[in-house]
Coordinates of C-alpha atoms in Angstrom, one line a residue:
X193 CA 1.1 -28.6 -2.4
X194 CA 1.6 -28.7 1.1
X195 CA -2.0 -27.7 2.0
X196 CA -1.8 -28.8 5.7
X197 CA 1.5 -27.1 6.4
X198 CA -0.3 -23.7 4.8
X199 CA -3.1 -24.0 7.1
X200 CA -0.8 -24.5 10.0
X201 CA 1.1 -21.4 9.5
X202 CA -2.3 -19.5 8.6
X203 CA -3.6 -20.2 12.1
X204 CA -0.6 -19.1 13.7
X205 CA -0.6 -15.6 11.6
X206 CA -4.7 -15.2 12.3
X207 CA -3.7 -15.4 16.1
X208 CA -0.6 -13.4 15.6
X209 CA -3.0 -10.6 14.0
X210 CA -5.6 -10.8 16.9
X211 CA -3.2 -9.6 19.0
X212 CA -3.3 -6.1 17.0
X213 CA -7.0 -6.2 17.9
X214 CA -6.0 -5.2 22.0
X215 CA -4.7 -1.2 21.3
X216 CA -7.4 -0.2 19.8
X217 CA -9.6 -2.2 22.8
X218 CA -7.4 -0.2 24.8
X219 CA -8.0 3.7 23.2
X220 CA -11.9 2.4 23.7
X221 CA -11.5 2.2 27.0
X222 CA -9.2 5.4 27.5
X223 CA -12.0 7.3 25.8
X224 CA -14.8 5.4 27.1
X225 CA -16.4 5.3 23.5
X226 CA -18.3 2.3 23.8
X227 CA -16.1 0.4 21.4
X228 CA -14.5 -1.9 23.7
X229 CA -17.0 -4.8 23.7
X230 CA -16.7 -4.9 19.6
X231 CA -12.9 -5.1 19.8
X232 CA -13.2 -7.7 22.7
X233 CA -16.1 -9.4 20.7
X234 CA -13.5 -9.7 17.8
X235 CA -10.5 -10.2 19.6
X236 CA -12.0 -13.7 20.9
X237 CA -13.5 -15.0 17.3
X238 CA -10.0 -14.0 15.7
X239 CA -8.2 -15.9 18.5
X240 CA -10.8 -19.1 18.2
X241 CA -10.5 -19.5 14.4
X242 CA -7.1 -19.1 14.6
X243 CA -6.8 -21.9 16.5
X244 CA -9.6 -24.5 15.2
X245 CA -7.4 -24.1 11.9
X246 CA -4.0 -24.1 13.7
X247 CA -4.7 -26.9 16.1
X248 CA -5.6 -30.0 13.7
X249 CA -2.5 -29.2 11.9
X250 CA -0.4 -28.2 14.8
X251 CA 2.1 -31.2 13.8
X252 CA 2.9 -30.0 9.7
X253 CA 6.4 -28.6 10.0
X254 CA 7.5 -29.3 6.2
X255 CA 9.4 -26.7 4.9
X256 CA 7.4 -24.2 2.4
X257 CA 8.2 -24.4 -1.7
X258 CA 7.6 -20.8 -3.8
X259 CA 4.4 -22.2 -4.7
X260 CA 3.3 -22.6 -1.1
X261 CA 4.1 -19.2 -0.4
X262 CA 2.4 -18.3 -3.0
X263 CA -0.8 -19.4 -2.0
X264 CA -0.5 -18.6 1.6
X265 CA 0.1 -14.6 0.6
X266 CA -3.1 -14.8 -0.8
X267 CA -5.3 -16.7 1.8
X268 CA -3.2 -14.7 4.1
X269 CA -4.4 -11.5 3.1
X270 CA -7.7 -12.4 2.0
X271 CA -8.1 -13.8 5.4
X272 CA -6.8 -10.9 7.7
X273 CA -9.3 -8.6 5.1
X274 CA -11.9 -10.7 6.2
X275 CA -11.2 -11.1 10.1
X276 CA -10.6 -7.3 10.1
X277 CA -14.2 -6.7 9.2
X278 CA -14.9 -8.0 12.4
X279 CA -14.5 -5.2 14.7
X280 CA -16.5 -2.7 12.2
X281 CA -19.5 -5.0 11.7
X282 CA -19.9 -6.0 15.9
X283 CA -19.6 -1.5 16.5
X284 CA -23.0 -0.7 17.1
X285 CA -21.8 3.3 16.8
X286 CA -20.8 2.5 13.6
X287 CA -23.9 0.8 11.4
X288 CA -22.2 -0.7 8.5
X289 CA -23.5 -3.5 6.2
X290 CA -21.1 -6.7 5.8
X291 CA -20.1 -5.0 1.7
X292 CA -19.1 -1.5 3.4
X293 CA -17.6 -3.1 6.4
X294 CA -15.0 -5.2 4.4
X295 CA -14.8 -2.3 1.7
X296 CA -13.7 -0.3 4.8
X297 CA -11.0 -2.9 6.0
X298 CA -9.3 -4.1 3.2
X299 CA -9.2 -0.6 1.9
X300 CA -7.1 -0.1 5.2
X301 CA -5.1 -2.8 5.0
X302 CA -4.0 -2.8 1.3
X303 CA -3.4 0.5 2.4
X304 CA -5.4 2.5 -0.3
X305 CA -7.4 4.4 1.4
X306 CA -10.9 4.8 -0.2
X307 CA -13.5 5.5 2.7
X308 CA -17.2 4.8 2.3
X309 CA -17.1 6.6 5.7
X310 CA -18.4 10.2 6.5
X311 CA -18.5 11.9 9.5
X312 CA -15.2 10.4 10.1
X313 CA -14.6 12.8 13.3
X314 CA -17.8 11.8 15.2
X315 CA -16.6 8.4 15.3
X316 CA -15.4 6.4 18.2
X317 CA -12.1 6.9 18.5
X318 CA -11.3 3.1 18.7
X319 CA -12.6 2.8 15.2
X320 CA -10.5 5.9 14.3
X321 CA -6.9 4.3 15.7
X322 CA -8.2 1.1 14.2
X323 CA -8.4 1.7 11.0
X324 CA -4.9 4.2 11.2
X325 CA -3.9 1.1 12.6
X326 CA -4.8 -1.8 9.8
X327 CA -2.6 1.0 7.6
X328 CA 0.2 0.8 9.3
X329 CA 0.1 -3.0 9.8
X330 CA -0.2 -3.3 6.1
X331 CA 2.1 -1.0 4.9
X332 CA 5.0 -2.7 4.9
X333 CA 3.4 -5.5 5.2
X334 CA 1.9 -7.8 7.8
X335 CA 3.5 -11.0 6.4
X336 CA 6.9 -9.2 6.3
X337 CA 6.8 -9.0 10.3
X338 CA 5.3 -12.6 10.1
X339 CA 9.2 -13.4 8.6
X340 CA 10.6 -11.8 11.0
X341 CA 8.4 -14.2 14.0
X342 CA 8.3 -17.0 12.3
X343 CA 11.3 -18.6 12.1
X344 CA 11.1 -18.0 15.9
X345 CA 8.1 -21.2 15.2
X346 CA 10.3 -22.9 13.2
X347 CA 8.6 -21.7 10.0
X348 CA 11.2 -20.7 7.1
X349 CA 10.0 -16.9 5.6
X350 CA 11.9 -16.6 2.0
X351 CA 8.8 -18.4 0.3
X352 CA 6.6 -15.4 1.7
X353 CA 8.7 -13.0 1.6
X354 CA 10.0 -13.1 -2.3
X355 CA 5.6 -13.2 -3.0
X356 CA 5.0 -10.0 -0.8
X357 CA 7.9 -7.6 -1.2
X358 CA 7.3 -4.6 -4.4
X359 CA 9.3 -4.8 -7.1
X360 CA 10.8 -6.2 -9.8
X361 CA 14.2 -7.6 -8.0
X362 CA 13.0 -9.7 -5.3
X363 CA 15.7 -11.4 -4.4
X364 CA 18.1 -8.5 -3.1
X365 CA 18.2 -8.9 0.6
X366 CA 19.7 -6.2 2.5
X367 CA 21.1 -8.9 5.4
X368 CA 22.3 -12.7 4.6
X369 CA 19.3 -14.2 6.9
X370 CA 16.1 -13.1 5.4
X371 CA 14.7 -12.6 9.4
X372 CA 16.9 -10.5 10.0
X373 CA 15.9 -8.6 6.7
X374 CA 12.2 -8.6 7.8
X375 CA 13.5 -7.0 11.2
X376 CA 15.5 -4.3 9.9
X377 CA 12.6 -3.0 7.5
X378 CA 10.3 -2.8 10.7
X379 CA 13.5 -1.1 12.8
X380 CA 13.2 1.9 9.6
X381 CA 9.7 1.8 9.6
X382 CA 9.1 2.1 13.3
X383 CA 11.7 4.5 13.5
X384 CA 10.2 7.0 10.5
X385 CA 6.7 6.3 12.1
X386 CA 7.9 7.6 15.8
X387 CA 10.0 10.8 13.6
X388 CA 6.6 11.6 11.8
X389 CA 4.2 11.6 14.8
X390 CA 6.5 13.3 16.9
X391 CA 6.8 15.8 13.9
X392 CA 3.1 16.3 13.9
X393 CA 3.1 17.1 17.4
X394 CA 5.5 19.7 17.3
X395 CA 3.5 20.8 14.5
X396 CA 0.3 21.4 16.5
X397 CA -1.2 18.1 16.2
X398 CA -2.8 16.7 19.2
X399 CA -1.0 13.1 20.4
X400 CA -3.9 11.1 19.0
X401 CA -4.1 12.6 15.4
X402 CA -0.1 12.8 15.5
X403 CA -0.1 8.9 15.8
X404 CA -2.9 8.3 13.6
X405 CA -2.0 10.3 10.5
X406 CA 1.8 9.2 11.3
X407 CA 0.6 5.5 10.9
X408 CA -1.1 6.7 7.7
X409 CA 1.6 8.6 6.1
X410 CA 4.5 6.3 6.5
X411 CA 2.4 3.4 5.3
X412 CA 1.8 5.8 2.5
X413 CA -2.4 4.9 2.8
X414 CA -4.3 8.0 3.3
X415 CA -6.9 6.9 5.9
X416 CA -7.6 10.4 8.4
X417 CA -9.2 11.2 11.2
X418 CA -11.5 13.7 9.7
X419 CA -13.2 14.3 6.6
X420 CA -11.6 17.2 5.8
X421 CA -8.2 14.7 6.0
X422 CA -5.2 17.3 6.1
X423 CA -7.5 20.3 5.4
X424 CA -9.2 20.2 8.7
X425 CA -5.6 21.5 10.2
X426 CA -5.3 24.1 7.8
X427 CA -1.2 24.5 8.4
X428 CA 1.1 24.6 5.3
X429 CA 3.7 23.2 8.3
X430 CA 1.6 20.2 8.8
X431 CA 0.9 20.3 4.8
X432 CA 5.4 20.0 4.5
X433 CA 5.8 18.0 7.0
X434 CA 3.5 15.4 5.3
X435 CA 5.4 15.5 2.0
X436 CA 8.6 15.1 3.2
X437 CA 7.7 11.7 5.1
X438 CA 5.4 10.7 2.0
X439 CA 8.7 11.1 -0.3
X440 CA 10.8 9.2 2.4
X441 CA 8.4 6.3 2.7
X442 CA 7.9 6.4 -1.5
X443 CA 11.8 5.6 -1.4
X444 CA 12.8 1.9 -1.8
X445 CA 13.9 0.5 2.2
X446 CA 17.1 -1.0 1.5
X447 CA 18.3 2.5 0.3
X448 CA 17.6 4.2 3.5
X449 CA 19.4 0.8 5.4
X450 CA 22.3 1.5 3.1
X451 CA 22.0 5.2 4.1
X452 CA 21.4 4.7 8.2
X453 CA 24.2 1.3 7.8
X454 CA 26.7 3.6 5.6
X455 CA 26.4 6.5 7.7
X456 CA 25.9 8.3 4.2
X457 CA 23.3 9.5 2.3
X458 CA 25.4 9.5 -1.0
X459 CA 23.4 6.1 -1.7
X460 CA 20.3 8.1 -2.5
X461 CA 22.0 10.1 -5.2
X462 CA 23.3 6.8 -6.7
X463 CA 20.2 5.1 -7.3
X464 CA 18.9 5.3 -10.0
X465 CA 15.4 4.4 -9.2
X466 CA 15.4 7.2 -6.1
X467 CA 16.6 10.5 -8.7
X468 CA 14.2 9.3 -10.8
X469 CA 11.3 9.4 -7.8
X470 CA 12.2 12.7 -7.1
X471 CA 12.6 14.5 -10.4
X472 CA 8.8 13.4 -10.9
X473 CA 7.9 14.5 -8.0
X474 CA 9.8 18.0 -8.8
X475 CA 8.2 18.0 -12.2
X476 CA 4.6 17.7 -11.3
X477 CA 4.9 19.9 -8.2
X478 CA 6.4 22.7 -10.2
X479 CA 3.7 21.7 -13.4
X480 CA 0.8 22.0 -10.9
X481 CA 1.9 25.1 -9.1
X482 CA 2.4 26.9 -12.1
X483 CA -1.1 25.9 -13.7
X484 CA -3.1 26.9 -9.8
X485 CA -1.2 30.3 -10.0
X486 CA -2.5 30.9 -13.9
X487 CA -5.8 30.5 -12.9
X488 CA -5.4 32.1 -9.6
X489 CA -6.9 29.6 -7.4
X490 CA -5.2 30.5 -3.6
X491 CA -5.1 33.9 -2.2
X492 CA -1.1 34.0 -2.9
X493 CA 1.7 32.5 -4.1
X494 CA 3.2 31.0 -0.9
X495 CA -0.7 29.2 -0.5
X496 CA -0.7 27.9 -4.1
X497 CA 2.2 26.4 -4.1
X498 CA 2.2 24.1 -0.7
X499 CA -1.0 23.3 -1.8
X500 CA 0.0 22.1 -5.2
X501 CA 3.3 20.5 -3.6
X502 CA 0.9 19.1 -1.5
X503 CA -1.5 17.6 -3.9
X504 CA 0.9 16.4 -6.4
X505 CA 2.9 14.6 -3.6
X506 CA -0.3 13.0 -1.9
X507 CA -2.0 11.8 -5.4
X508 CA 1.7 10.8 -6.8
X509 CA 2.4 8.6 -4.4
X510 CA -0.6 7.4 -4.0
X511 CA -1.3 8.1 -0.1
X512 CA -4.6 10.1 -1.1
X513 CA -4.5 12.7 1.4
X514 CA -6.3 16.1 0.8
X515 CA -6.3 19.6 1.9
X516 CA -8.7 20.8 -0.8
X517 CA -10.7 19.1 -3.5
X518 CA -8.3 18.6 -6.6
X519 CA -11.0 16.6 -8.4
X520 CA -12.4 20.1 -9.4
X521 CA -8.8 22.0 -10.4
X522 CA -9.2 23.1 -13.9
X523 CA -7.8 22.0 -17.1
X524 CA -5.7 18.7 -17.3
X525 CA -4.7 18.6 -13.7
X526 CA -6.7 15.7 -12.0
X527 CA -6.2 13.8 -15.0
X528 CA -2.7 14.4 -14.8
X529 CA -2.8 13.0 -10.8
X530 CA -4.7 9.7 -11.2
X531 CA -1.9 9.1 -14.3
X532 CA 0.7 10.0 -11.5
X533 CA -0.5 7.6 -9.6
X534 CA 0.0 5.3 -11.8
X535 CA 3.9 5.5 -11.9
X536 CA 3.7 5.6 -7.6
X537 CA 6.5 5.2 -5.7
X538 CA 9.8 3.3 -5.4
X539 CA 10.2 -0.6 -5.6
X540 CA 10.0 -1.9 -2.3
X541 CA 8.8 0.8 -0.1
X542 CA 5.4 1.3 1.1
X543 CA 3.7 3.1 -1.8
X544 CA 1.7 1.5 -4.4
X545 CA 1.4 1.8 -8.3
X546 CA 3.2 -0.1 -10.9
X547 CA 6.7 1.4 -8.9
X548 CA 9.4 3.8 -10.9
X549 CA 11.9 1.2 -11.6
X550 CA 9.7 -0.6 -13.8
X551 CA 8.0 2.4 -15.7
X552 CA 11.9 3.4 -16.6
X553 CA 12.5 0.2 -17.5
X554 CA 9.8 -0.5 -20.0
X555 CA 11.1 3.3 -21.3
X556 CA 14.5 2.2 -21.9
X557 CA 13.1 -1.3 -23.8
X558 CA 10.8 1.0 -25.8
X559 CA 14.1 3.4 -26.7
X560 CA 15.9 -0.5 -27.2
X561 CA 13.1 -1.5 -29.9
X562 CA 13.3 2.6 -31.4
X563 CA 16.8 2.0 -32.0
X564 CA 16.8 -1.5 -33.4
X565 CA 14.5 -0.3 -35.6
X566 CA 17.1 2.1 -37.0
X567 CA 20.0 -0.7 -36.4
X568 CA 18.7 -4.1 -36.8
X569 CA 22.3 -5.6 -36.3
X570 CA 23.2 -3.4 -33.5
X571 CA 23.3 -4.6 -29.7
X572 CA 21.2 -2.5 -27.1
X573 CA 21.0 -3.2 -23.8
X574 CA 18.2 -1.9 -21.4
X575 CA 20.4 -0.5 -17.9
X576 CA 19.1 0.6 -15.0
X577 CA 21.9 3.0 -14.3
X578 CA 25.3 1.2 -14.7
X579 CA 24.1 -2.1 -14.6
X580 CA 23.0 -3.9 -17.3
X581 CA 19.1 -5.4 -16.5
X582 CA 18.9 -9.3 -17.4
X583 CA 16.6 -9.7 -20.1
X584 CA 14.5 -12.2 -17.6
X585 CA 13.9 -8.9 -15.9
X586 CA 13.3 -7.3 -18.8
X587 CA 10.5 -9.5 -19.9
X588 CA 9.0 -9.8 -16.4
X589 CA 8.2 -6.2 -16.1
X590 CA 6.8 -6.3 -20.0
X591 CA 4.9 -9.1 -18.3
X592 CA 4.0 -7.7 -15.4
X593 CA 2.7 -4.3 -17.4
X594 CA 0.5 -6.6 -19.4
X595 CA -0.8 -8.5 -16.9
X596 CA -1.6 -5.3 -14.8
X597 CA -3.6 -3.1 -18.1
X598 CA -5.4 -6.6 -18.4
X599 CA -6.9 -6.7 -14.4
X600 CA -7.7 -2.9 -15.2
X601 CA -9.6 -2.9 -18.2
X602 CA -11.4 -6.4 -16.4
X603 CA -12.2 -4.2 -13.2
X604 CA -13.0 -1.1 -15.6
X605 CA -15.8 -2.7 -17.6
X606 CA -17.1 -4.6 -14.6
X607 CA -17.4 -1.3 -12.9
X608 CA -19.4 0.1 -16.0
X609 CA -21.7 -3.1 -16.1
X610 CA -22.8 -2.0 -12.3
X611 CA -23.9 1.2 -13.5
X612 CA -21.1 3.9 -13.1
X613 CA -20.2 6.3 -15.5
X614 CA -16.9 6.3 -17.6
X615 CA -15.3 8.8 -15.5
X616 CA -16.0 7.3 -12.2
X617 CA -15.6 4.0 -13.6
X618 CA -11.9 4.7 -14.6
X619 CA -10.9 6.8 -11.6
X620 CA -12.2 4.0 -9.1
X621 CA -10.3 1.5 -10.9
X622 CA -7.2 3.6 -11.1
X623 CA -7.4 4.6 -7.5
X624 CA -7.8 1.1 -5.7
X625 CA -5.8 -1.0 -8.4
X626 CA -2.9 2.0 -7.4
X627 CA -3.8 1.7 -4.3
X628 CA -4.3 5.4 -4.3
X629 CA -7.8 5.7 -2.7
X630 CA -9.5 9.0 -4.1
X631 CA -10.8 9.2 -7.7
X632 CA -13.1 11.8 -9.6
X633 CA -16.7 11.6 -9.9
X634 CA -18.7 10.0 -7.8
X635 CA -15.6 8.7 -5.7
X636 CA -14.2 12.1 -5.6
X637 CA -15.4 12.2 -1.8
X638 CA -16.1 9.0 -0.3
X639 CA -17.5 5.4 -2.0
X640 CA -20.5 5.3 -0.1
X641 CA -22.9 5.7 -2.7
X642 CA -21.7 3.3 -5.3
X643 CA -23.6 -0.4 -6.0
X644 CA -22.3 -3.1 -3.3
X645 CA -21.0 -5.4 -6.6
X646 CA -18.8 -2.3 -7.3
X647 CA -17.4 -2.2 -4.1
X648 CA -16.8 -5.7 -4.1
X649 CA -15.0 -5.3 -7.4
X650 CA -12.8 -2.4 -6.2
X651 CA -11.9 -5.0 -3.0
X652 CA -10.2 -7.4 -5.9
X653 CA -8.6 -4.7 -7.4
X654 CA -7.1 -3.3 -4.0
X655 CA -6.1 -6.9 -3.5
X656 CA -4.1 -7.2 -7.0
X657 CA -2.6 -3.8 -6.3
X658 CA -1.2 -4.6 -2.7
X659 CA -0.4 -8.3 -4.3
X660 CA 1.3 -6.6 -7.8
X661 CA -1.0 -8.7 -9.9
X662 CA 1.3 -11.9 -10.7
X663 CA 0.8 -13.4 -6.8
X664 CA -2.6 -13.4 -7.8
X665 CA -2.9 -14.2 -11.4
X666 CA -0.7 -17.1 -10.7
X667 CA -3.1 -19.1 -8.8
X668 CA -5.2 -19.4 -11.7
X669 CA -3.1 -20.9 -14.2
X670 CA -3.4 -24.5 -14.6
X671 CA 0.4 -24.9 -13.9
X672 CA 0.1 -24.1 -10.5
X673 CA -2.3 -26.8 -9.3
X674 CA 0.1 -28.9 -11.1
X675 CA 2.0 -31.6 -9.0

């Protein structure tokens, strides 16, 4: 283990991600909210620590090994959780313990979205573009930029980027070099995010909130600007607007580079993965619309069903906006949205849960085993359209769904040993393992209220969900540390 060379590189990315600490510094001063001096304060301590732990190992340039990368996704994540507490805790307007403080930012920067926040809107609006902000930065993924900058340092980025990137098939790389890979994700993504705020404008949003809830939406997070979230607007064209960027961003980002490098969008209706996405989508949109209008919750039909397009949508793919409060929709409904959530989105996009590629192919292995059952000397194979899945694939994603039900029934009965009911218990577990952000019970609203060890509990389980469990649960296997 190259345990030098890691720290090197970790310096470099901890000074890299001060950097991102300046905008916000900047929207404190344009509103002259009183935030600057925290962002400043922060900005400093970032930049010092980066270099105390850059500095003694300034002269490690060995190249990185899979388990090296391994281990620096982690720190590098844990790490940038922790120094983006910084400008939270040093806020006097904002009076937040060291637990809801880092709650608050690696809720942001795993991109799920639970709040222990209320009175969002009376914030200063430094805090409000800062934690839009951490959103963006992690929705794709800070360490995918870092590829993209650090062979620039002479730092080779295939070890990180095959322990970041969502998904089952890590190594399909839309370009030869994987920095030029990293820099055509963040052309789409910048691109989608300029598309959506612009879109929000037009809609009626002022140029702040367009930003801010642009950042959120293509990062697929969930983090507003008010409490009400999308409600406070109260425009089924902001509502639409929403869900079509939400299902864009849920879509795996090499299809859209296929789409934008093809000039085609036939690419969409050939992957598998994508039709799949969407006929989900279609099915619970149509399945909650028709259930609101039964029980005649909205004052007509057009209102009932961009709110349930809406709600199915948000929960789905787990960006945890809300116009209205689902958690009390009758019947089987929320139930059926926190379940949602688990499926998410699309391998490698910017949505979380255990992705749609590998909930259809643990389907097709369970039809596999059905029909073995009936044919014990016939040959199955598990495809994912035309193309026949390796069975190392195959057993990774059994893997993977293993590994994953066992972090969530850990998280589940730690969260009941603090004190929280089942409901609450399950949701909250759901919600930040999915990376989903609101649950039911007493998480329905905001986390504020829950024991500090639970929020400390739902921090690891945002962690595992932004990490997909096995960058995690690798470290702790005695093979690792192996030399």
């Amino acid at each position: 283990m190259r345990f030098r060379g890691i720290l090197r590189i970790l310096g470099l990315l901890i000074c890299l991600f001060s950097i991102t600490l300046v905008p916000p510094g900047v929207v404190a001063l344009i509103y002259q909210d009183g935030g600057g001096v925290a962002f400043l304060l922060a900005f400093v301590v970032s930049l010092v620590v980066g270099f105390c732990v850059w500095y003694p190992n300034r002269h490690e340039r060995s190249d990185l090994k899979v388990r090296d990368g391994f281990l620096l996704t982690v720190l590098f994540w844990t790490v940038l959780g922790a120094v983006g507490i910084l400008p939270l805790w040093f806020t006097a307007e904002v009076p937040l313990s060291i637990t809801d403080a880092a709650f608050e930012s690696f809720s942001g920067l795993t991109t799920t979205g639970a709040t222990i926040l209320t009175g969002i809107e009376h914030l200063p609006h430094s805090i409000l573009f800062y934690r839009q902000q951490l959103q963006w930065l992690g929705g794709m993924g800070i360490i995918v930029l870092a590829v993209a900058i650090l062979p620039m340092l002479g730092i080779g980025g295939m070890q990180l980027y095959r322990a970041e990137i969502p998904g089952p098939l890590k190594d399909a790389k839309m370009t030869p070099r994987i920095a030029d890979t990293a820099k055509h994700l963040w052309y789409i993504y910048v691109a989608l995010t300029a598309a959506c705020a612009i879109a929000y404008k037009l809609a009626g949003m002022g140029w702040f909130d367009a930003i801010g809830h642009a950042f959120s939406t293509i990062a697929v997070g969930g983090f507003s600007t008010y409490d009400a979230s999308m409600g406070y607007f109260d425009s089924a064209t902001i509502n639409t607007i929403c869900v079509v960027f939400l299902i864009i961003s849920s879509i795996n980002f090499a299809v859209h580079y296929a789409a934008i490098t093809g000039r085609s969008i036939t690419g969409y209706f050939r992957d598998p993965e994508a039709r799949a996405f969407v006929l989900i989508q279609v099915a619970l949109i149509i399945l909650v619309f028709l259930t609101v209008l039964v029980h005649d919750l909205f004052s007509s039909t057009e209102e009932a069903f961009n709110q349930a397009m809406f709600q199915a949508v948000s929960i789905s793919t787990t960006a945890g906006f809300a116009t209205t409060d689902f958690s009390s929709w009758p019947l089987f409904l929320p139930i059926l949205l926190i379940f949602a959530s688990f499926i998410g989105g699309c391998a490698s996009s910017t949505a979380g849960g255990l992705k749609v590629v590998r909930v259809m192919l643990l389907f097709r292995q369970g039809v596999r085993e059905l029909n073995r059952l009936v044919h014990p000397a016939g040959v199955y194979s598990v495809k994912l359209g035309k193309r026949i899945m390796p069975q190392r694939v195959v057993e990774a994603v059994w893997g993977f769904f293993a590994a994953y039900a066992l972090v969530f029934v850990v998280i589940m009965l730690g969260l009941l040993a603090t004190g929280l009911d089942d409901v609450t218990a399950f949701s909250a577990t759901a919600a930040c393992l999915n990376n989903l952000g609101p649950g039911l019970g007493e998480v329905a609203a905001n986390y504020a209220d829950i024991p500090d060890a639970a929020k400390w509990l739902l921090v690891i389980a945002m962690l595992f969900g932004r990490l997909e469990v096995f960058t995690i649960l690798v470290l702790l296997t005695p093979t690792f540390w192996r030399s």
